[in-house]
Coordinates of C-alpha atoms and ligand atoms in Angstrom, one line a residue:
X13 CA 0.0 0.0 0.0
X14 CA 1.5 3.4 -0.8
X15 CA 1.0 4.9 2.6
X16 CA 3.5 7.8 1.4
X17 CA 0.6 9.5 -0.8
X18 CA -2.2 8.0 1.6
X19 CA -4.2 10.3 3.9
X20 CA -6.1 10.3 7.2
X21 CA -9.5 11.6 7.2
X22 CA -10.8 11.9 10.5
X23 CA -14.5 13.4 11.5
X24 CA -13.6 14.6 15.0
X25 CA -15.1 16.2 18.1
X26 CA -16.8 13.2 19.6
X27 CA -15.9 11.7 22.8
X28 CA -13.5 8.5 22.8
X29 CA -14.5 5.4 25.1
X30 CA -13.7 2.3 25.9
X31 CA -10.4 -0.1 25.8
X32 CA -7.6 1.0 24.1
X33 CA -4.6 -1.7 24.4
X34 CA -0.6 -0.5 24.0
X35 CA 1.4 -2.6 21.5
X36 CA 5.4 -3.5 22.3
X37 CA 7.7 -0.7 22.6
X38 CA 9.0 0.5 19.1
X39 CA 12.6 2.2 20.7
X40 CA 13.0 -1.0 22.6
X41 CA 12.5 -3.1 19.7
X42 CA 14.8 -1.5 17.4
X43 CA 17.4 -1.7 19.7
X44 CA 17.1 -4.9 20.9
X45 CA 16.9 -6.1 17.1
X46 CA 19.9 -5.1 16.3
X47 CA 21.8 -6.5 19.7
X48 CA 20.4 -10.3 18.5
X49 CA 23.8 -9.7 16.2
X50 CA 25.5 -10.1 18.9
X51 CA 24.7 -13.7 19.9
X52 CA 25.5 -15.6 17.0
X53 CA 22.0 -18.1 18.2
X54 CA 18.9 -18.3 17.6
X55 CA 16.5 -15.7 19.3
X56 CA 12.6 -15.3 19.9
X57 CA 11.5 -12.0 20.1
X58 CA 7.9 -11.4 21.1
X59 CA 5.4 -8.4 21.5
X60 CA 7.8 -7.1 18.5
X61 CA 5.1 -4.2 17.5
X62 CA 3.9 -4.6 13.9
X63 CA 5.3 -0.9 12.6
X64 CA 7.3 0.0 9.5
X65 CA 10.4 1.5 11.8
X66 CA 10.5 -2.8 13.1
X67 CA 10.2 -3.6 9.3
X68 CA 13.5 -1.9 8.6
X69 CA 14.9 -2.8 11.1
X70 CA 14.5 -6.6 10.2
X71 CA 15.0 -5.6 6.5
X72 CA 18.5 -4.2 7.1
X73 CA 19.6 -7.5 9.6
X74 CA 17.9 -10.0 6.7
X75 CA 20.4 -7.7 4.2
X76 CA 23.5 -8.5 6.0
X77 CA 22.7 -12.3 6.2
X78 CA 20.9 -12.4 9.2
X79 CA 17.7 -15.2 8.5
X80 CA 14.8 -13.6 9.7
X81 CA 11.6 -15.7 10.3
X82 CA 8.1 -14.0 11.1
X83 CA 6.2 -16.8 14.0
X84 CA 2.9 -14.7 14.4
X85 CA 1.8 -10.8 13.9
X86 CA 4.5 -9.9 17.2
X87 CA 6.8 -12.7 17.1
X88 CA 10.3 -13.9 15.0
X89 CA 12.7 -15.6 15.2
X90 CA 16.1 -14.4 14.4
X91 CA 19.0 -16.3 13.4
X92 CA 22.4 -14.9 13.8
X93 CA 24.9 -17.4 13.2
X94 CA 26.0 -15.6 9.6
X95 CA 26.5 -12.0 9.3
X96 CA 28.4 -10.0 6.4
X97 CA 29.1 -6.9 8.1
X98 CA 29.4 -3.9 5.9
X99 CA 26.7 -4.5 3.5
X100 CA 24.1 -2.5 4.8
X101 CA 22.5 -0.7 2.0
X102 CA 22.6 3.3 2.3
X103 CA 19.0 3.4 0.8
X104 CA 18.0 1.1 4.0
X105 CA 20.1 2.3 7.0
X106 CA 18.8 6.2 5.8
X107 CA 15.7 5.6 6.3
X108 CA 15.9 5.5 10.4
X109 CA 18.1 6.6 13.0
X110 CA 18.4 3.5 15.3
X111 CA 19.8 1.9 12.1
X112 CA 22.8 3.1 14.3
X113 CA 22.9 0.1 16.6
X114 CA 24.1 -1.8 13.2
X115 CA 27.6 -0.1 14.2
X116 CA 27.9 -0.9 18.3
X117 CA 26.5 -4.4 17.5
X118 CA 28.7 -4.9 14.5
X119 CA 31.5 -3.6 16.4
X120 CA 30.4 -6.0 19.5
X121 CA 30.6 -9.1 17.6
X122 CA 33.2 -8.2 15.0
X123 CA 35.9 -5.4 16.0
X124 CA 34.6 -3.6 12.9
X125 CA 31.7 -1.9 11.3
X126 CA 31.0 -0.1 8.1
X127 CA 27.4 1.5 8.1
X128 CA 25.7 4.7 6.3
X129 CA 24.7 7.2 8.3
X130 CA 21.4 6.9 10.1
X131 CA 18.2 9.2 9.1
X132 CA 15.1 9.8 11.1
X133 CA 12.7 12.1 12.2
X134 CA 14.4 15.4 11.6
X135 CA 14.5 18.0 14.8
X136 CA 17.1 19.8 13.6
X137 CA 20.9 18.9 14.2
X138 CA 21.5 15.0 15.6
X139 CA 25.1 14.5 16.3
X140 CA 26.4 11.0 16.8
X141 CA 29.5 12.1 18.4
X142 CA 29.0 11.0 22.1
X143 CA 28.6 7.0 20.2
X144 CA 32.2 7.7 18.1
X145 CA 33.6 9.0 21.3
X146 CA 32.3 6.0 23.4
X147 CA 33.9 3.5 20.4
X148 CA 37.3 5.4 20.2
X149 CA 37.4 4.6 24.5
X150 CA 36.6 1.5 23.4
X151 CA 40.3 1.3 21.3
X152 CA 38.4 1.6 18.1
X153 CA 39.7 4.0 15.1
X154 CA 36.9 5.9 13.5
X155 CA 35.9 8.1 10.3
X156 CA 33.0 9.4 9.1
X157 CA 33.3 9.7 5.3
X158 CA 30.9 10.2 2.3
X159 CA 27.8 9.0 4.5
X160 CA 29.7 6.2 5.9
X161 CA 30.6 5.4 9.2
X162 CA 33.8 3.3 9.2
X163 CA 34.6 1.6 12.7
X164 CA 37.4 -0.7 13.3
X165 CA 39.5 -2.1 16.7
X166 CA 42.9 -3.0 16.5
X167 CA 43.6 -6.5 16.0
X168 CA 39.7 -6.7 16.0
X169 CA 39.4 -6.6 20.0
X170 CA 37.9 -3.9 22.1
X171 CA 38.9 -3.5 25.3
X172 CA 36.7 -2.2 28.4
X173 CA 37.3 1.7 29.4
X174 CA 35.6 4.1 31.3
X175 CA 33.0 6.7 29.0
X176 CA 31.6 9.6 30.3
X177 CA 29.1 10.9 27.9
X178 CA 28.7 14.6 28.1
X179 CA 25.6 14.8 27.2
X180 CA 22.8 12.4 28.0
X181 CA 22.0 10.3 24.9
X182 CA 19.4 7.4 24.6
X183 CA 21.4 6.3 21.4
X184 CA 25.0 7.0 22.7
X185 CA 24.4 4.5 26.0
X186 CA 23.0 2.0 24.2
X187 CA 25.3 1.9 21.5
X188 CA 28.1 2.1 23.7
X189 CA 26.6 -0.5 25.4
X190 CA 26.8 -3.3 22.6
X191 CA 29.7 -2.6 21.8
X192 CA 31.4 -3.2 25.3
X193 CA 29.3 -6.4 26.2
X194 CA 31.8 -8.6 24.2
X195 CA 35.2 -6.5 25.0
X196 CA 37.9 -7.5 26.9
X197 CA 37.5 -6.5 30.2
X198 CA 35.5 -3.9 32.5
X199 CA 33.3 -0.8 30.7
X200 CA 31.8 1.7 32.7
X201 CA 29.5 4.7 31.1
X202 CA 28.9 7.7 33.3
X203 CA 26.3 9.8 33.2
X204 CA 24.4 7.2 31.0
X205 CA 20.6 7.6 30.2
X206 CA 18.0 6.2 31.8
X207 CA 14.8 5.7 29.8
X208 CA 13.1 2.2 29.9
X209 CA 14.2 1.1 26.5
X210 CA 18.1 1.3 28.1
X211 CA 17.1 -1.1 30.6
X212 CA 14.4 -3.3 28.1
X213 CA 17.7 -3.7 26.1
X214 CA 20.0 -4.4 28.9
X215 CA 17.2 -7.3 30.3
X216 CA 17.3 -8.9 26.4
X217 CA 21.6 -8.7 27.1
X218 CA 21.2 -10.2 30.3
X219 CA 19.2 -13.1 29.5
X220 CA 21.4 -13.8 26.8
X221 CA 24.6 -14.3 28.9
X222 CA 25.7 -10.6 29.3
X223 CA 27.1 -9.1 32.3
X224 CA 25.8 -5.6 32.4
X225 CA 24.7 -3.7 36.3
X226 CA 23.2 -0.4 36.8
X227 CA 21.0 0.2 33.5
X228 CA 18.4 2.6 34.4
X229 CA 20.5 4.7 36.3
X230 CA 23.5 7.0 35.9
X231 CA 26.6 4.1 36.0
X232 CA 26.3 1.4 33.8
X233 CA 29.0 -1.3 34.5
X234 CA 29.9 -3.8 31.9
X235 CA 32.0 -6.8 32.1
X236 CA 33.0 -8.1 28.7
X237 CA 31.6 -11.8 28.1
X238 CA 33.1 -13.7 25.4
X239 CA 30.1 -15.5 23.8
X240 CA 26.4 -14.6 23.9
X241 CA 23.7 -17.2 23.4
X242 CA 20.2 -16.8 22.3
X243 CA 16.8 -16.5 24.3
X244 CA 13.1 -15.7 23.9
X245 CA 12.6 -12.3 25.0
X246 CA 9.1 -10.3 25.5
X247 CA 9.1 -6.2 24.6
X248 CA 8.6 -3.7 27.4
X249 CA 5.2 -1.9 26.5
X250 CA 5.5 1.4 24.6
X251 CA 5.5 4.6 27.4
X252 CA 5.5 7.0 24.3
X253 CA 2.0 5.0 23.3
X254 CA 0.5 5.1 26.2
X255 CA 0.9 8.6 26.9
X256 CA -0.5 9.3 23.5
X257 CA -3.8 7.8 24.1
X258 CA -3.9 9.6 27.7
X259 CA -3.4 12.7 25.9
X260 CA -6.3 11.3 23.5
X261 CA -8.7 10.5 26.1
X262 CA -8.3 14.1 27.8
X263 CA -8.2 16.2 24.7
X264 CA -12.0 14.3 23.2
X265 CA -13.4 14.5 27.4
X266 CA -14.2 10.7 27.0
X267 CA -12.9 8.0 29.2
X268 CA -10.5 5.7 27.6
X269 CA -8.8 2.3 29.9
X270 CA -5.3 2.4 28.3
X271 CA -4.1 -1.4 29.2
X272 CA -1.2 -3.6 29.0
X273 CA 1.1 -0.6 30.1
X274 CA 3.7 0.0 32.9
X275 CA 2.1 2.8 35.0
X276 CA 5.5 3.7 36.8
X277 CA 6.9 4.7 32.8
X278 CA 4.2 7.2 32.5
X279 CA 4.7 9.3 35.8
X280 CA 5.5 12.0 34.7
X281 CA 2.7 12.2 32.2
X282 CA 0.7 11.5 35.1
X283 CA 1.7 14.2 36.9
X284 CA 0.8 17.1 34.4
X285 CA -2.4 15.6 33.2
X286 CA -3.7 15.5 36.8
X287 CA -2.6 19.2 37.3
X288 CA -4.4 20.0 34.3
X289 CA -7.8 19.0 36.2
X290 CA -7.8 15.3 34.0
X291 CA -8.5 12.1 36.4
X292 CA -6.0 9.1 36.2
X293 CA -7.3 6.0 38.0
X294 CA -4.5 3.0 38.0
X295 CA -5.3 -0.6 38.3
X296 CA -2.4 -2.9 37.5
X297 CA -1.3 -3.0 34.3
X298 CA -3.9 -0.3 33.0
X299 CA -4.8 3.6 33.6
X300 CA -8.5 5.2 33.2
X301 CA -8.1 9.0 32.2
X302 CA -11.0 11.5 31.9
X303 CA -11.7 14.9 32.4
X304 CA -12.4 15.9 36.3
X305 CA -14.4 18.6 35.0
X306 CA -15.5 20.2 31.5
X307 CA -12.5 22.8 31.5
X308 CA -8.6 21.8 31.3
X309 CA -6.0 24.0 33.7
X310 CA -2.8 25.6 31.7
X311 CA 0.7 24.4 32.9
X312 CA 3.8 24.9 31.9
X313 CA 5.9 21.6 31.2
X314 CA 9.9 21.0 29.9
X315 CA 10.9 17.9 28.4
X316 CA 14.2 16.3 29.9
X317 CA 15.9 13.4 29.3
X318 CA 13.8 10.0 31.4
X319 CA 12.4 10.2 34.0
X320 CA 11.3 14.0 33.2
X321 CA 8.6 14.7 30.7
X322 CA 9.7 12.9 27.4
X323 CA 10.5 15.0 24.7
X324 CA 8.2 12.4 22.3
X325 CA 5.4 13.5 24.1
X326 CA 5.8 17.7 23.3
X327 CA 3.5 17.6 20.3
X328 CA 0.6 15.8 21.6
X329 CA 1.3 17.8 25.2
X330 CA 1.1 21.1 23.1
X331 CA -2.4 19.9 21.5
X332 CA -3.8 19.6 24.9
X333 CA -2.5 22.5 26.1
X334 CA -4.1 24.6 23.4
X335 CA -7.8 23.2 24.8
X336 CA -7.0 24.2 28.3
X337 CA -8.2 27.3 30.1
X338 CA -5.4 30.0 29.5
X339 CA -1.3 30.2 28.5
X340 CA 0.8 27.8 29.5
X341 CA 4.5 27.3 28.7
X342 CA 6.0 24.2 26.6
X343 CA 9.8 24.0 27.1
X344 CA 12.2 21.7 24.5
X345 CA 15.4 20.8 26.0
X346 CA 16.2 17.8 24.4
X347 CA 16.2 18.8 21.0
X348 CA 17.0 21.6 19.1
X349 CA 14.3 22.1 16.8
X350 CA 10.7 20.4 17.9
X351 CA 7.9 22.6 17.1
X352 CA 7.8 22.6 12.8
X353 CA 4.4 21.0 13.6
X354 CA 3.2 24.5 15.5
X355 CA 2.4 25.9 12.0
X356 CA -0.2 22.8 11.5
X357 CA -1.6 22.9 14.7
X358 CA -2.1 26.7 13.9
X359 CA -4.4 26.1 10.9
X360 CA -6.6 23.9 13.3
X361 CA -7.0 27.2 15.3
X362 CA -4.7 26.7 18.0
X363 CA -2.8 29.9 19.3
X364 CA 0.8 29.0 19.5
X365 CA 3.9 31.5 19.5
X366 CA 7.2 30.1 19.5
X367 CA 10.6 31.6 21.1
X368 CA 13.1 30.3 20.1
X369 CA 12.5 26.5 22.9
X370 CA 9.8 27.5 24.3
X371 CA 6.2 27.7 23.2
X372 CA 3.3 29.9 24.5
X373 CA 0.2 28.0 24.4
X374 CA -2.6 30.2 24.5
X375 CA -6.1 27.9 25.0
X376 CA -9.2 27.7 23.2
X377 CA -12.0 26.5 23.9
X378 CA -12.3 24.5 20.9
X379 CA -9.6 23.7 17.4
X380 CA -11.5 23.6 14.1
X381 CA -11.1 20.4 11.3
X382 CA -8.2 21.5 8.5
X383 CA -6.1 20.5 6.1
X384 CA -2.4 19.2 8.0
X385 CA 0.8 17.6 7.4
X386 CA 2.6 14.6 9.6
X387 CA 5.6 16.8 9.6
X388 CA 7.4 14.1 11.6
X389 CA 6.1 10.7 13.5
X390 CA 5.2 12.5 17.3
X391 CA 3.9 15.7 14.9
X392 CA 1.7 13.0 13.0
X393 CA -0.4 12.1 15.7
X394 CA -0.6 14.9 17.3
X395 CA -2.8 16.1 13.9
X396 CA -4.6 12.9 14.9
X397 CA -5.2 13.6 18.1
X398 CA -5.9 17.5 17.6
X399 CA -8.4 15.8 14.1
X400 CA -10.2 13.8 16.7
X401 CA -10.6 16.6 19.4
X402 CA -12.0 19.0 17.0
X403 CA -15.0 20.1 15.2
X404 CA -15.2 19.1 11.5
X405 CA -12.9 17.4 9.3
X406 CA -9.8 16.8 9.2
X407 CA -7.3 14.9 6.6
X408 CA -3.6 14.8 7.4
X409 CA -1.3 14.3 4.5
X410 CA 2.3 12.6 4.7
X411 CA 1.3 9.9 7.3
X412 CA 4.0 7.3 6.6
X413 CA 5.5 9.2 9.4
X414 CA 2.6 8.3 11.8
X415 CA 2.5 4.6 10.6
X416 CA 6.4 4.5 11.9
X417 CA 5.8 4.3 15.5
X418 CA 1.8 3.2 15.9
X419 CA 0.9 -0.3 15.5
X420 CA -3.1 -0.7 13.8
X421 CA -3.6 2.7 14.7
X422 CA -6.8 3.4 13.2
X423 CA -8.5 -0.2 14.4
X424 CA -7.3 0.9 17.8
X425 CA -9.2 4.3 17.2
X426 CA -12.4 3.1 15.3
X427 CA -12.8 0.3 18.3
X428 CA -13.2 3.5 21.1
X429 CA -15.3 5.6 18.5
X430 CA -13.8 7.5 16.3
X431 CA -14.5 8.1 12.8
X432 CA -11.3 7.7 11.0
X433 CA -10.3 5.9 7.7
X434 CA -7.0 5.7 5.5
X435 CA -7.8 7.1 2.2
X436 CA -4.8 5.5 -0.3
X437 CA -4.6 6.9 -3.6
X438 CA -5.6 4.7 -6.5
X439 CA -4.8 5.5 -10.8
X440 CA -6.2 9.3 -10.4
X441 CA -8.6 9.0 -7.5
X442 CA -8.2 7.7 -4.1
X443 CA -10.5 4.2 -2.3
X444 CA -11.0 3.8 1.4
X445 CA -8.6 1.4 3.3
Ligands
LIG16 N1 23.2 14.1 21.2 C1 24.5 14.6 21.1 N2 25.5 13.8 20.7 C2 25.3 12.4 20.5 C3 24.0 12.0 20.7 C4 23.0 12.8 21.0 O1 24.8 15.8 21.3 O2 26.2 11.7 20.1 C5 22.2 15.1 21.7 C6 21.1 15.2 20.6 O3 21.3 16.2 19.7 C7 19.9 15.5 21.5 C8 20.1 14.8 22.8 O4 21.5 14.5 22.8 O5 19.9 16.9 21.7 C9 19.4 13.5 23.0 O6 19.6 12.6 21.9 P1 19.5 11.0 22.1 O7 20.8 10.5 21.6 O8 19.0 10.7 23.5 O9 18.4 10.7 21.0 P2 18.3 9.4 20.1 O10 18.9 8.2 20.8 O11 18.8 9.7 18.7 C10 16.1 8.5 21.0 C11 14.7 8.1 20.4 C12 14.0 9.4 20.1 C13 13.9 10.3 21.3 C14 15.2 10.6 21.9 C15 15.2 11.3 23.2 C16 15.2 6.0 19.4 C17 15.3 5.2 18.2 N3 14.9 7.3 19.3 O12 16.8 9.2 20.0 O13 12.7 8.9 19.7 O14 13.3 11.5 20.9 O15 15.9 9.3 22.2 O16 14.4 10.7 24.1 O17 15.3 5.5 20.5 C18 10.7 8.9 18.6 O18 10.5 7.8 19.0 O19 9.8 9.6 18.0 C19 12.0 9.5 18.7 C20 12.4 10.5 17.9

């Protein structure tokens, strides 16, 4: 289906209710797809969530030689024992930016790597040097030439060091992290990030034979093993998801039960919802979120690195701050340039002035159905969320961004009410999906 010319039509400004269930986590998933290189076995992976950021990931492992076997809709089996490192294609490896972990696994397993230069979702400048500075420690040379990232250890063996990352990075601590599970000797990254998906990928190491303490807070220690072997491993559930649809229940005033979720992930979401007058009622492995009352307060909120408010959550904050009741302030400070989606949001009414990372969100009672773009995957739904939340129609062009991070989306949405279809061009004119 070419999703890249689809659209999203949505007929908002009705109330959501009912179940809505959260799928595996997709920055978990990547990474831990990539670390199977490092086992040279067979491994299981389940609650793998069925999104086309996964798809890539398994398409650039199956191009260097990796046999990858699909056992249900969440499940596969990967099979490590070849790998041709350096074949990556460019075309392949561009097209996301946790095509990244190719190099620390590569480097992990091999003492070399040879990868193109990851893409993404573009907020501006993304700098992989805290990774290349983590891999040097590591006794590795490397260049960054023509689009290529060339990686390679003396002799082929890294040796353990001590990193200090001066700035936190999700990416840079993982990465490091592969690549020092199979070195000689002891690793230590300081000042190491903390998000869920560190520790998801640290548990998936773990089981497999690694020796890595301390993920999930701000000393990782690693001592180097020399063989990994392979496991069945189950996905953390997505926090990023989660918090979408509590967003989604607060923004329509209906009452959605997001299940299968780890409450203690979502805190801080928690946190600024309740201020903002919206009730959060925990039971196990699920939250119930609705309005307290018909109006929503203004707060201000700043993203930060985990366990702050996550910067993948700004756009669909920044929707619900422009229905509360007065300003509020929305800080960046993870990334340099997060609000491109402010001019869409604009068209749907919302009053939004940006200086230079911080955004004044002045509330309305109400945003009107336009004409958007997905101008990146956490800007994408957010124009679904802000579609669903306001009078009229909306239709959201370039959603291959959206379908990068949000596994059956739309059945998820249809089954708690909304009125939302895939429209997929077709010769000249476009058929219902
Ligand atoms: N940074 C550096 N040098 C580096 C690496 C990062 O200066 O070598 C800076 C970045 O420029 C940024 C900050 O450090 O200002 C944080 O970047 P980080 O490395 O943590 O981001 P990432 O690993 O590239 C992951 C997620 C992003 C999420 C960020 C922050 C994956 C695949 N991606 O990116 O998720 O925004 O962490 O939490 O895990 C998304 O899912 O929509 C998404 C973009």
């Amino acid at each position: 289906m070419d999703l890249d010319r689809g659209k999203i039509i949505i007929s908002g400004g009705k109330p959501l209710k009912g179940a809505i269930p959260v799928s595996g986590m997709k920055n978990a998933a990547v990474a831990i797809i990539f670390s199977t290189i490092l086992t040279e076995d067979k491994c299981i992976i389940e609650n793998l969530p069925n999104i086309s950021d996964v798809k890539v990931s398994l398409d650039i492992l199956s191009s260097v030689g990796v046999k990858v076997r699909q056992l249900g809709p969440n499940t596969v089996e990967i099979d490590s024992s070849v790998v041709n490192p350096g074949i990556a294609p460019y075309e392949l490896v561009n097209k996301m930016r946790a095509s990244y972990y190719l190099i620390g696994a590569e480097l992990g397993r091999f003492g070399r790597a040879y990868v193109g230069l990851p893409g993404g979702c573009d907020f501006g400048i993304r700098p992989i040097d805290q990774h290349i500075k983590g891999f040097e420690a590591l006794g590795c040379d490397v260049k960054v030439e023509g689009g290529y990232i060339e990686a390679a250890a003396q002799n082929g063996i890294l040796r353990g060091s001590s990193v200090y990352m001066d700035v936190v990075t999700v990416g840079g601590t993982i990465n490091v992290m592969l690549a020092a599970v199979r070195a000689e000797g002891y690793t230590e990254i300081e000042n190491a990030a903390h998000e869920p998906h560190i520790v998801d990928t640290a548990n998936f190491l773990n089981a497999c034979g690694a020796d890595i303490r301390g993920a999930g807070t701000d000393t990782i220690k690693i001592r180097g093993v020399k063989k990994l072997h392979g496991v069945t491993y189950t996905i953390i559930p997505d926090m990023i998801e989660a918090g979408t649809y509590m967003i989604l229940a607060a923004a329509t005033g209906g009452q959605l039960t997001v299940t299968n979720m780890i409450p203690k992930h979502v805190e801080s979401i928690t946190a600024k919802l309740e201020e903002m007058g919206v009730s959060i009622e925990e039971d196990g492995d699920s939250v119930t979120v609705s309005r307290r009352a018909p109006f929503l307060n203004h707060v201000n909120v700043k993203t930060l690195p985990y366990p702050g408010f996550p910067t993948d959550m700004n756009p669909q904050m920044c929707v619900l701050l422009s229905l509360a009741r007065g300003t509020s302030h929305l800080t960046e400070s993870v990334w340099e340039s997060r609000f491109r989606y402010v001019e869409e949001l604009k068209r749907m009414g919302a009053r939004i002035t940006v200086n230079g990372k911080t955004a004044e969100v002045e509330g309305t009672p109400s945003l009107r159905g336009a004409r958007v773009r997905a101008v990146d995957l956490r800007a994408g739904i957010a124009m679904v969320i802000a579609g669903l939340a306001a009078r009229g129609v909306t239709e959201i062009d370039e959603i291959h961004h959206i379908f990068r991070g949000y596994e059956d989306l739309i059945s998820k949405l249809k089954a708690v009410g909304a009125d939302i279809k895939v429209i997929v061009p077709k010769a000249t004119e476009y058929e219902d999906y």
